[in-house]
Amino acid sequence: MFGFLLRRVGLVIPTFIGVSLVAFFFIRLLPGDPILLMAGERGLSPERYAELLTRFGFDRPIWEQYLGYLGALVQGDFGTSIVTKKPVMDEFFALFPATVELSICAILFAVVLGIPAGVIAAVKRGSGFDHGLMATALVGYSMPIFWWALLLIIVFSGILQWTPVSGRISLLYFFPSVTGFMLIDSLISGQKGAFASAASHLILPTIVLGTIPLAVIARQTRSAMLEVLSEDYIRTARAKGLSPFRVVGVHALRNALIPVVTTIGLQVGTLIAGAILTETIFSWPGIGKWMVDSIFRRDYPSVQGGLVLIAVMVMIVNLIVDMLYGLINPKIRYTR
Amino acid sequence: MTDIARPQAPAAGPKPVERPGRFQEFWRYFSENRGAVAGLVVFVFLVAIALAAPLVAPFHPDEQFRDRLLSPPAWTEGADSRFLLGTDAVGRDILSRLIFGARFSLFIGVVVVTISLVGGIVLGLVAGFFRGWVDTVIMRVMDVLLAFPSLLLALVLVAILGPGLMNAMIAIALVAQPHYVRLTRAAVMSERGRDYVTSARVAGAGKLRLMFITILPNCMAPLIVQAALSFSNAILDAAALGFLGMGAQPPTPEWGTMLAEAREFILRAWWVVTFPGLAILITVLAINLMGDGLRDALDPKLKRS
């Protein structure tokens, strides 16, 4: 297991270097003068320009510039935003909990509905429920989620007026951020109605972001279940007289979940891509919206820093998923 | 054995092929899947509409009827029967724009799949065939591309290249690349040790011949399935970029761009939002249905599950 861990972590380092190269050349490939892009100032005097040239190190050879950049990254310096003049890292981690909260809710939504639905479809293979679920899952999988979000807003916020259109919580409530998770903070604050307000703001974004993972998980659970249900040990379990619930819920599900866990892990990249759209539509103050806004504000140091930070987050999650997979499925440790 | 790939072309419609046996076998499995056939029918219909757009569309997509702004669909009250699906905020016929938009979406799919398929096959073949440091370099670069969420990387690439349909397509193709490289490499690695490859090598086949003529045709099945998947993904991603204002620029009747323009009217005029999204959904769904059918028919391992 230790060797497996070491090999897996060893793969992360070249990927990180590659990611840093992409971010490094991002600023240099943009149309326009990189110094003006980095400084975000207009009408620079030649003296100021020369000063910035030295400060950002553009007068040095390119490999030296890169090593300097990589050194800064390793020390946690991800650059400074042009717009807010604050370190990109601080901005990122101020907004990150909002995205994490939304993503966790979306994944929970997908898992809680998707796994039971997939299991029932597999057990009742060929039934109306099975066909209906698979058709629905395919529609969900094909869904342009930005349109889905607009439709849900029309119906639930426009016609029915059940849910708010945007934001994380009603402006009526104000309390200090303790955990960064609005659901928990609103409970801690003890203000009446705060939790309900936070929850009602979460519903539509959760559904929108959770739709594609839900479809993927339901399909994957069904096919994994079908495979496991035809195994010999399931026949044995049935033959020795275990209740159908025990056979399906314990013996079959535990083994069917192995590929499903990987699928859930692989959804993380999809989630962040989805968060870009979902957060933009619902004005959800997370990193997805922040990245889009930064691109439009031409706050390129923020985009550059955000790229690295997001890639690092994805890499960490993938690493954790791989290790979990190695834990629950010993075969993988030796065959890879 | 060497033409497992053959059924790909006939999938677009029954044409005479050199070996009817193979095509018939493919068609038997494909047509067993009713969803796949339905997807194929819708897809052929969309292609026909896109090709014949100037003939089928009632109006020019940019023609404005200034006295008819935000006219509702023909079957609702207060509608103008000339505009079947209503008009948008500047009085353009939505149906005509959707019909012309089909051209863009299908074009995006074809271009993205072609670029990423060709690039992915070449890189994957090279990596899987030569192994060693070439393989390591190619696969580490692909790992880097996969570390970024696809839409984010596409957004950043478009920020570098400048917004527009062509640049959006290049960005999406680049982002789709790693999947083809990985699939091709895996297939090549499982094929290159087979006896028929060794015998071709012994018979004196050169490296290029071994790669492209001996091995590649036997690796095509997963690639065709992936091509169908990424065709629909390309349409979705391009629409998402258009929606964010980084893809096709107005007044292009691209479906995602149409949705972006319609956003501010969602609570006043449901039809300007509903129909472009529905068009995206139907197209993507049809292609995904076909993709499922292709997978069942081409990949014997997954056939019966």
Short mmCIF file of N, CA and C in Angstrom, two decimals, chain A residues 153-310:
data_model
loop_
_atom_site.label_atom_id
_atom_site.label_comp_id
_atom_site.label_asym_id
_atom_site.label_seq_id
_atom_site.Cartn_x
_atom_site.Cartn_y
_atom_site.Cartn_z
N ILE A 153 -35.72 28.71 -12.76
CA ILE A 153 -35.98 30.08 -12.25
C ILE A 153 -37.35 30.55 -12.74
N ILE A 154 -37.64 30.30 -14.03
CA ILE A 154 -38.94 30.73 -14.55
C ILE A 154 -40.07 30.10 -13.74
N VAL A 155 -39.95 28.76 -13.50
CA VAL A 155 -41.06 28.06 -12.84
C VAL A 155 -41.09 28.36 -11.34
N PHE A 156 -39.97 28.13 -10.63
CA PHE A 156 -40.03 28.19 -9.17
C PHE A 156 -39.87 29.60 -8.61
N SER A 157 -39.10 30.45 -9.29
CA SER A 157 -38.96 31.81 -8.77
C SER A 157 -39.96 32.74 -9.43
N GLY A 158 -40.24 32.52 -10.72
CA GLY A 158 -41.12 33.43 -11.44
C GLY A 158 -42.58 33.12 -11.20
N ILE A 159 -43.02 31.94 -11.63
CA ILE A 159 -44.45 31.62 -11.58
C ILE A 159 -44.88 31.28 -10.16
N LEU A 160 -44.17 30.35 -9.51
CA LEU A 160 -44.61 29.89 -8.19
C LEU A 160 -44.12 30.78 -7.05
N GLN A 161 -43.04 31.53 -7.29
CA GLN A 161 -42.45 32.41 -6.27
C GLN A 161 -42.08 31.65 -5.00
N TRP A 162 -41.57 30.43 -5.14
CA TRP A 162 -41.18 29.64 -3.98
C TRP A 162 -39.74 29.93 -3.54
N THR A 163 -38.87 30.15 -4.52
CA THR A 163 -37.45 30.28 -4.17
C THR A 163 -36.92 31.62 -4.67
N PRO A 164 -35.88 32.14 -3.99
CA PRO A 164 -35.25 33.38 -4.45
C PRO A 164 -34.48 33.14 -5.74
N VAL A 165 -34.20 34.22 -6.47
CA VAL A 165 -33.57 34.09 -7.78
C VAL A 165 -32.05 33.97 -7.66
N SER A 166 -31.44 34.67 -6.68
CA SER A 166 -29.98 34.68 -6.66
C SER A 166 -29.44 34.95 -5.26
N GLY A 167 -28.15 34.75 -5.11
CA GLY A 167 -27.47 35.02 -3.84
C GLY A 167 -27.44 33.82 -2.92
N ARG A 168 -26.82 34.00 -1.74
CA ARG A 168 -26.70 32.89 -0.79
C ARG A 168 -27.70 33.01 0.36
N ILE A 169 -28.09 34.24 0.71
CA ILE A 169 -29.00 34.43 1.84
C ILE A 169 -29.66 35.79 1.66
N SER A 170 -30.84 35.95 2.27
CA SER A 170 -31.54 37.22 2.16
C SER A 170 -30.73 38.33 2.83
N LEU A 171 -30.84 39.55 2.28
CA LEU A 171 -30.06 40.67 2.82
C LEU A 171 -30.51 41.06 4.22
N LEU A 172 -31.65 40.52 4.67
CA LEU A 172 -32.17 40.87 5.99
C LEU A 172 -31.26 40.35 7.10
N TYR A 173 -30.50 39.29 6.78
CA TYR A 173 -29.72 38.65 7.83
C TYR A 173 -28.27 39.02 7.70
N PHE A 174 -27.67 39.30 8.83
CA PHE A 174 -26.24 39.54 8.81
C PHE A 174 -25.60 38.91 10.03
N PHE A 175 -24.61 38.08 9.80
CA PHE A 175 -23.90 37.49 10.93
C PHE A 175 -22.47 37.19 10.48
N PRO A 176 -21.54 37.12 11.46
CA PRO A 176 -20.15 36.88 11.09
C PRO A 176 -19.98 35.49 10.49
N SER A 177 -19.02 35.38 9.57
CA SER A 177 -18.73 34.09 8.97
C SER A 177 -17.83 33.29 9.91
N VAL A 178 -18.31 32.15 10.36
CA VAL A 178 -17.50 31.32 11.25
C VAL A 178 -16.84 30.20 10.46
N THR A 179 -17.66 29.40 9.79
CA THR A 179 -17.13 28.28 9.02
C THR A 179 -17.06 28.60 7.53
N GLY A 180 -17.77 29.64 7.10
CA GLY A 180 -17.84 29.93 5.68
C GLY A 180 -18.99 29.20 5.01
N PHE A 181 -19.54 28.19 5.71
CA PHE A 181 -20.70 27.48 5.15
C PHE A 181 -21.96 28.15 5.67
N MET A 182 -22.75 28.70 4.75
CA MET A 182 -23.89 29.51 5.14
C MET A 182 -24.90 28.73 5.96
N LEU A 183 -25.10 27.44 5.64
CA LEU A 183 -26.08 26.65 6.38
C LEU A 183 -25.68 26.54 7.85
N ILE A 184 -24.39 26.31 8.11
CA ILE A 184 -23.91 26.14 9.48
C ILE A 184 -23.86 27.50 10.19
N ASP A 185 -23.32 28.50 9.49
CA ASP A 185 -23.21 29.83 10.11
C ASP A 185 -24.58 30.38 10.49
N SER A 186 -25.57 30.14 9.65
CA SER A 186 -26.90 30.69 9.94
C SER A 186 -27.50 30.00 11.17
N LEU A 187 -27.16 28.71 11.35
CA LEU A 187 -27.64 28.02 12.55
C LEU A 187 -26.93 28.56 13.80
N ILE A 188 -25.60 28.76 13.67
CA ILE A 188 -24.83 29.27 14.81
C ILE A 188 -25.33 30.65 15.23
N SER A 189 -25.65 31.48 14.24
CA SER A 189 -26.06 32.85 14.55
C SER A 189 -27.34 32.87 15.39
N GLY A 190 -28.15 31.82 15.27
CA GLY A 190 -29.36 31.74 16.07
C GLY A 190 -30.44 32.71 15.65
N GLN A 191 -30.25 33.41 14.53
CA GLN A 191 -31.30 34.34 14.10
C GLN A 191 -32.46 33.56 13.50
N LYS A 192 -33.66 34.01 13.85
CA LYS A 192 -34.86 33.31 13.40
C LYS A 192 -34.99 33.48 11.88
N GLY A 193 -35.21 32.36 11.20
CA GLY A 193 -35.44 32.44 9.76
C GLY A 193 -34.18 32.47 8.92
N ALA A 194 -33.02 32.65 9.56
CA ALA A 194 -31.79 32.73 8.77
C ALA A 194 -31.49 31.41 8.06
N PHE A 195 -31.65 30.31 8.80
CA PHE A 195 -31.35 29.01 8.22
C PHE A 195 -32.30 28.71 7.05
N ALA A 196 -33.58 29.00 7.26
CA ALA A 196 -34.56 28.76 6.20
C ALA A 196 -34.21 29.58 4.97
N SER A 197 -33.77 30.81 5.19
CA SER A 197 -33.41 31.66 4.05
C SER A 197 -32.20 31.08 3.32
N ALA A 198 -31.19 30.68 4.08
CA ALA A 198 -29.99 30.10 3.44
C ALA A 198 -30.36 28.84 2.66
N ALA A 199 -31.21 27.99 3.28
CA ALA A 199 -31.58 26.74 2.63
C ALA A 199 -32.37 27.01 1.35
N SER A 200 -33.27 28.00 1.40
CA SER A 200 -34.09 28.25 0.21
C SER A 200 -33.25 28.80 -0.93
N HIS A 201 -32.16 29.51 -0.60
CA HIS A 201 -31.26 30.00 -1.65
C HIS A 201 -30.46 28.86 -2.28
N LEU A 202 -30.29 27.78 -1.50
CA LEU A 202 -29.46 26.68 -1.98
C LEU A 202 -30.19 25.71 -2.90
N ILE A 203 -31.53 25.66 -2.78
CA ILE A 203 -32.26 24.58 -3.45
C ILE A 203 -32.04 24.54 -4.96
N LEU A 204 -32.33 25.63 -5.65
CA LEU A 204 -32.22 25.59 -7.11
C LEU A 204 -30.78 25.35 -7.59
N PRO A 205 -29.78 26.09 -7.04
CA PRO A 205 -28.41 25.80 -7.49
C PRO A 205 -28.02 24.34 -7.26
N THR A 206 -28.46 23.77 -6.13
CA THR A 206 -28.13 22.37 -5.85
C THR A 206 -28.71 21.45 -6.92
N ILE A 207 -29.97 21.67 -7.25
CA ILE A 207 -30.60 20.82 -8.27
C ILE A 207 -29.87 20.97 -9.60
N VAL A 208 -29.57 22.21 -9.98
CA VAL A 208 -28.93 22.45 -11.27
C VAL A 208 -27.56 21.78 -11.32
N LEU A 209 -26.77 22.01 -10.28
CA LEU A 209 -25.41 21.46 -10.27
C LEU A 209 -25.43 19.94 -10.10
N GLY A 210 -26.46 19.41 -9.41
CA GLY A 210 -26.50 17.98 -9.13
C GLY A 210 -27.11 17.15 -10.25
N THR A 211 -27.69 17.79 -11.26
CA THR A 211 -28.44 17.03 -12.27
C THR A 211 -27.56 16.05 -13.05
N ILE A 212 -26.45 16.52 -13.57
CA ILE A 212 -25.61 15.63 -14.38
C ILE A 212 -24.98 14.53 -13.51
N PRO A 213 -24.39 14.87 -12.33
CA PRO A 213 -23.92 13.79 -11.47
C PRO A 213 -25.02 12.80 -11.11
N LEU A 214 -26.23 13.28 -10.87
CA LEU A 214 -27.35 12.38 -10.55
C LEU A 214 -27.57 11.38 -11.68
N ALA A 215 -27.61 11.89 -12.92
CA ALA A 215 -27.83 11.00 -14.06
C ALA A 215 -26.69 9.99 -14.19
N VAL A 216 -25.47 10.47 -14.02
CA VAL A 216 -24.31 9.58 -14.17
C VAL A 216 -24.32 8.52 -13.08
N ILE A 217 -24.58 8.94 -11.83
CA ILE A 217 -24.55 7.99 -10.72
C ILE A 217 -25.67 6.96 -10.85
N ALA A 218 -26.86 7.39 -11.25
CA ALA A 218 -27.97 6.44 -11.40
C ALA A 218 -27.63 5.39 -12.46
N ARG A 219 -27.09 5.83 -13.59
CA ARG A 219 -26.72 4.89 -14.65
C ARG A 219 -25.62 3.94 -14.20
N GLN A 220 -24.61 4.51 -13.55
CA GLN A 220 -23.47 3.70 -13.13
C GLN A 220 -23.88 2.68 -12.06
N THR A 221 -24.73 3.13 -11.10
CA THR A 221 -25.17 2.21 -10.05
C THR A 221 -25.96 1.06 -10.66
N ARG A 222 -26.82 1.38 -11.61
CA ARG A 222 -27.62 0.33 -12.23
C ARG A 222 -26.73 -0.69 -12.91
N SER A 223 -25.78 -0.23 -13.72
CA SER A 223 -24.99 -1.21 -14.47
C SER A 223 -24.05 -1.98 -13.54
N ALA A 224 -23.52 -1.32 -12.49
CA ALA A 224 -22.67 -2.05 -11.54
C ALA A 224 -23.48 -3.10 -10.79
N MET A 225 -24.71 -2.72 -10.41
CA MET A 225 -25.60 -3.64 -9.70
C MET A 225 -25.94 -4.84 -10.58
N LEU A 226 -26.25 -4.59 -11.84
CA LEU A 226 -26.61 -5.69 -12.75
C LEU A 226 -25.47 -6.69 -12.85
N GLU A 227 -24.24 -6.16 -12.92
CA GLU A 227 -23.09 -7.03 -13.04
C GLU A 227 -22.95 -7.89 -11.78
N VAL A 228 -23.05 -7.23 -10.61
CA VAL A 228 -22.85 -7.95 -9.35
C VAL A 228 -23.96 -8.97 -9.12
N LEU A 229 -25.19 -8.61 -9.49
CA LEU A 229 -26.32 -9.51 -9.20
C LEU A 229 -26.21 -10.85 -9.93
N SER A 230 -25.40 -10.89 -11.00
CA SER A 230 -25.29 -12.17 -11.72
C SER A 230 -24.11 -13.00 -11.21
N GLU A 231 -23.43 -12.53 -10.16
CA GLU A 231 -22.28 -13.27 -9.63
C GLU A 231 -22.73 -14.49 -8.82
N ASP A 232 -21.78 -15.42 -8.70
CA ASP A 232 -22.09 -16.66 -7.98
C ASP A 232 -22.42 -16.43 -6.51
N TYR A 233 -21.67 -15.49 -5.87
CA TYR A 233 -21.88 -15.35 -4.43
C TYR A 233 -23.25 -14.77 -4.10
N ILE A 234 -23.86 -14.09 -5.08
CA ILE A 234 -25.21 -13.60 -4.85
C ILE A 234 -26.18 -14.78 -4.89
N ARG A 235 -25.91 -15.71 -5.84
CA ARG A 235 -26.76 -16.90 -5.90
C ARG A 235 -26.64 -17.69 -4.60
N THR A 236 -25.38 -17.78 -4.13
CA THR A 236 -25.16 -18.50 -2.87
C THR A 236 -25.94 -17.84 -1.74
N ALA A 237 -25.84 -16.51 -1.66
CA ALA A 237 -26.52 -15.78 -0.59
C ALA A 237 -28.03 -16.02 -0.67
N ARG A 238 -28.56 -16.03 -1.90
CA ARG A 238 -29.99 -16.28 -2.07
C ARG A 238 -30.31 -17.70 -1.64
N ALA A 239 -29.43 -18.65 -2.08
CA ALA A 239 -29.70 -20.06 -1.83
C ALA A 239 -29.70 -20.38 -0.34
N LYS A 240 -28.86 -19.66 0.42
CA LYS A 240 -28.85 -20.00 1.84
C LYS A 240 -29.97 -19.31 2.58
N GLY A 241 -30.88 -18.67 1.85
CA GLY A 241 -32.11 -18.21 2.43
C GLY A 241 -32.09 -16.82 3.04
N LEU A 242 -31.12 -16.02 2.67
CA LEU A 242 -31.13 -14.64 3.17
C LEU A 242 -32.30 -13.88 2.55
N SER A 243 -32.78 -12.87 3.27
CA SER A 243 -33.90 -12.09 2.74
C SER A 243 -33.42 -11.30 1.53
N PRO A 244 -34.30 -11.08 0.55
CA PRO A 244 -33.90 -10.34 -0.65
C PRO A 244 -33.31 -8.99 -0.30
N PHE A 245 -33.81 -8.35 0.75
CA PHE A 245 -33.31 -7.05 1.13
C PHE A 245 -31.85 -7.14 1.53
N ARG A 246 -31.54 -8.20 2.30
CA ARG A 246 -30.16 -8.39 2.76
C ARG A 246 -29.24 -8.71 1.58
N VAL A 247 -29.73 -9.54 0.68
CA VAL A 247 -28.90 -9.91 -0.47
C VAL A 247 -28.56 -8.66 -1.29
N VAL A 248 -29.58 -7.88 -1.59
CA VAL A 248 -29.37 -6.72 -2.46
C VAL A 248 -28.66 -5.61 -1.69
N GLY A 249 -29.18 -5.29 -0.51
CA GLY A 249 -28.70 -4.13 0.22
C GLY A 249 -27.32 -4.32 0.82
N VAL A 250 -26.96 -5.54 1.19
CA VAL A 250 -25.67 -5.74 1.84
C VAL A 250 -24.68 -6.42 0.90
N HIS A 251 -25.02 -7.64 0.46
CA HIS A 251 -24.05 -8.39 -0.33
C HIS A 251 -23.78 -7.75 -1.68
N ALA A 252 -24.82 -7.37 -2.39
CA ALA A 252 -24.63 -6.85 -3.74
C ALA A 252 -24.17 -5.39 -3.72
N LEU A 253 -24.85 -4.57 -2.93
CA LEU A 253 -24.58 -3.13 -2.99
C LEU A 253 -23.13 -2.81 -2.62
N ARG A 254 -22.62 -3.53 -1.59
CA ARG A 254 -21.26 -3.22 -1.15
C ARG A 254 -20.25 -3.37 -2.26
N ASN A 255 -20.43 -4.38 -3.09
CA ASN A 255 -19.48 -4.58 -4.18
C ASN A 255 -19.79 -3.69 -5.38
N ALA A 256 -21.08 -3.40 -5.56
CA ALA A 256 -21.44 -2.54 -6.69
C ALA A 256 -20.95 -1.12 -6.45
N LEU A 257 -20.77 -0.74 -5.19
CA LEU A 257 -20.41 0.65 -4.90
C LEU A 257 -18.97 0.98 -5.28
N ILE A 258 -18.13 -0.05 -5.46
CA ILE A 258 -16.72 0.24 -5.76
C ILE A 258 -16.58 1.10 -7.02
N PRO A 259 -17.14 0.67 -8.17
CA PRO A 259 -17.01 1.58 -9.32
C PRO A 259 -17.79 2.89 -9.13
N VAL A 260 -18.85 2.84 -8.34
CA VAL A 260 -19.65 4.06 -8.16
C VAL A 260 -18.84 5.12 -7.41
N VAL A 261 -18.05 4.69 -6.42
CA VAL A 261 -17.22 5.65 -5.68
C VAL A 261 -16.26 6.36 -6.63
N THR A 262 -15.64 5.60 -7.54
CA THR A 262 -14.75 6.24 -8.51
C THR A 262 -15.50 7.24 -9.35
N THR A 263 -16.69 6.83 -9.80
CA THR A 263 -17.49 7.73 -10.61
C THR A 263 -17.75 9.03 -9.88
N ILE A 264 -18.10 8.92 -8.59
CA ILE A 264 -18.37 10.13 -7.81
C ILE A 264 -17.12 11.00 -7.77
N GLY A 265 -15.96 10.35 -7.56
CA GLY A 265 -14.72 11.12 -7.52
C GLY A 265 -14.45 11.82 -8.84
N LEU A 266 -14.74 11.12 -9.94
CA LEU A 266 -14.47 11.70 -11.26
C LEU A 266 -15.40 12.87 -11.56
N GLN A 267 -16.46 13.01 -10.78
CA GLN A 267 -17.41 14.09 -11.04
C GLN A 267 -16.90 15.44 -10.54
N VAL A 268 -15.77 15.44 -9.80
CA VAL A 268 -15.31 16.69 -9.20
C VAL A 268 -14.97 17.74 -10.25
N GLY A 269 -14.24 17.32 -11.29
CA GLY A 269 -13.92 18.25 -12.36
C GLY A 269 -15.18 18.77 -13.03
N THR A 270 -16.13 17.84 -13.28
CA THR A 270 -17.41 18.22 -13.87
C THR A 270 -18.12 19.22 -12.97
N LEU A 271 -18.03 18.99 -11.65
CA LEU A 271 -18.70 19.89 -10.71
C LEU A 271 -18.16 21.30 -10.81
N ILE A 272 -16.83 21.44 -10.91
CA ILE A 272 -16.28 22.79 -10.97
C ILE A 272 -16.67 23.45 -12.29
N ALA A 273 -16.63 22.68 -13.39
CA ALA A 273 -17.08 23.24 -14.67
C ALA A 273 -18.55 23.66 -14.55
N GLY A 274 -19.36 22.82 -13.89
CA GLY A 274 -20.77 23.15 -13.71
C GLY A 274 -20.93 24.35 -12.79
N ALA A 275 -20.03 24.45 -11.78
CA ALA A 275 -20.14 25.56 -10.84
C ALA A 275 -19.91 26.89 -11.53
N ILE A 276 -19.06 26.89 -12.57
CA ILE A 276 -18.84 28.14 -13.32
C ILE A 276 -20.17 28.66 -13.86
N LEU A 277 -20.95 27.75 -14.44
CA LEU A 277 -22.23 28.17 -15.03
C LEU A 277 -23.27 28.43 -13.95
N THR A 278 -23.38 27.49 -12.99
CA THR A 278 -24.42 27.62 -11.97
C THR A 278 -24.22 28.89 -11.14
N GLU A 279 -22.98 29.13 -10.71
CA GLU A 279 -22.72 30.30 -9.87
C GLU A 279 -22.96 31.59 -10.64
N THR A 280 -22.61 31.60 -11.95
CA THR A 280 -22.84 32.80 -12.74
C THR A 280 -24.33 33.10 -12.83
N ILE A 281 -25.14 32.06 -13.05
CA ILE A 281 -26.57 32.29 -13.23
C ILE A 281 -27.24 32.72 -11.92
N PHE A 282 -26.85 32.07 -10.81
CA PHE A 282 -27.52 32.37 -9.54
C PHE A 282 -26.79 33.42 -8.71
N SER A 283 -25.81 34.10 -9.30
CA SER A 283 -24.99 35.08 -8.57
C SER A 283 -24.50 34.48 -7.26
N TRP A 284 -24.03 33.27 -7.30
CA TRP A 284 -23.54 32.58 -6.11
C TRP A 284 -22.07 32.98 -5.92
N PRO A 285 -21.73 33.59 -4.78
CA PRO A 285 -20.37 34.16 -4.66
C PRO A 285 -19.31 33.10 -4.40
N GLY A 286 -19.06 32.24 -5.39
CA GLY A 286 -18.03 31.20 -5.25
C GLY A 286 -16.92 31.40 -6.25
N ILE A 287 -16.01 30.41 -6.35
CA ILE A 287 -14.85 30.60 -7.21
C ILE A 287 -15.20 30.51 -8.70
N GLY A 288 -16.27 29.80 -9.04
CA GLY A 288 -16.66 29.72 -10.45
C GLY A 288 -17.03 31.09 -10.99
N LYS A 289 -17.89 31.77 -10.27
CA LYS A 289 -18.32 33.11 -10.69
C LYS A 289 -17.13 34.07 -10.65
N TRP A 290 -16.30 33.90 -9.61
CA TRP A 290 -15.12 34.76 -9.47
C TRP A 290 -14.19 34.63 -10.67
N MET A 291 -13.99 33.39 -11.16
CA MET A 291 -13.12 33.19 -12.33
C MET A 291 -13.71 33.87 -13.56
N VAL A 292 -15.02 33.68 -13.78
CA VAL A 292 -15.65 34.29 -14.95
C VAL A 292 -15.56 35.81 -14.84
N ASP A 293 -15.88 36.35 -13.65
CA ASP A 293 -15.81 37.80 -13.47
C ASP A 293 -14.40 38.30 -13.70
N SER A 294 -13.40 37.55 -13.19
CA SER A 294 -12.01 37.99 -13.34
C SER A 294 -11.63 38.04 -14.81
N ILE A 295 -12.10 37.04 -15.60
CA ILE A 295 -11.78 37.06 -17.03
C ILE A 295 -12.40 38.29 -17.68
N PHE A 296 -13.63 38.60 -17.31
CA PHE A 296 -14.29 39.74 -17.94
C PHE A 296 -13.73 41.07 -17.46
N ARG A 297 -13.24 41.12 -16.20
CA ARG A 297 -12.64 42.37 -15.69
C ARG A 297 -11.20 42.50 -16.13
N ARG A 298 -10.69 41.52 -16.88
CA ARG A 298 -9.29 41.46 -17.29
C ARG A 298 -8.37 41.48 -16.09
N ASP A 299 -8.82 40.85 -15.00
CA ASP A 299 -7.99 40.74 -13.80
C ASP A 299 -7.16 39.47 -13.97
N TYR A 300 -6.17 39.54 -14.88
CA TYR A 300 -5.47 38.32 -15.28
C TYR A 300 -4.64 37.67 -14.18
N PRO A 301 -4.00 38.46 -13.28
CA PRO A 301 -3.31 37.77 -12.18
C PRO A 301 -4.26 36.88 -11.37
N SER A 302 -5.51 37.31 -11.18
CA SER A 302 -6.48 36.48 -10.47
C SER A 302 -6.78 35.21 -11.25
N VAL A 303 -6.95 35.36 -12.58
CA VAL A 303 -7.23 34.18 -13.41
C VAL A 303 -6.06 33.21 -13.32
N GLN A 304 -4.85 33.77 -13.40
CA GLN A 304 -3.65 32.94 -13.36
C GLN A 304 -3.56 32.17 -12.03
N GLY A 305 -3.73 32.90 -10.93
CA GLY A 305 -3.66 32.25 -9.62
C GLY A 305 -4.80 31.25 -9.43
N GLY A 306 -5.99 31.64 -9.89
CA GLY A 306 -7.16 30.77 -9.75
C GLY A 306 -6.97 29.47 -10.51
N LEU A 307 -6.37 29.56 -11.71
CA LEU A 307 -6.12 28.35 -12.51
C LEU A 307 -5.30 27.35 -11.72
N VAL A 308 -4.20 27.84 -11.12
CA VAL A 308 -3.32 26.93 -10.38
C VAL A 308 -4.06 26.37 -9.17
N LEU A 309 -4.74 27.25 -8.42
CA LEU A 309 -5.40 26.79 -7.19
C LEU A 309 -6.49 25.76 -7.51
N ILE A 310 -7.27 26.01 -8.56
CA ILE A 310 -8.33 25.06 -8.91
C ILE A 310 -7.74 23.73 -9.36
#
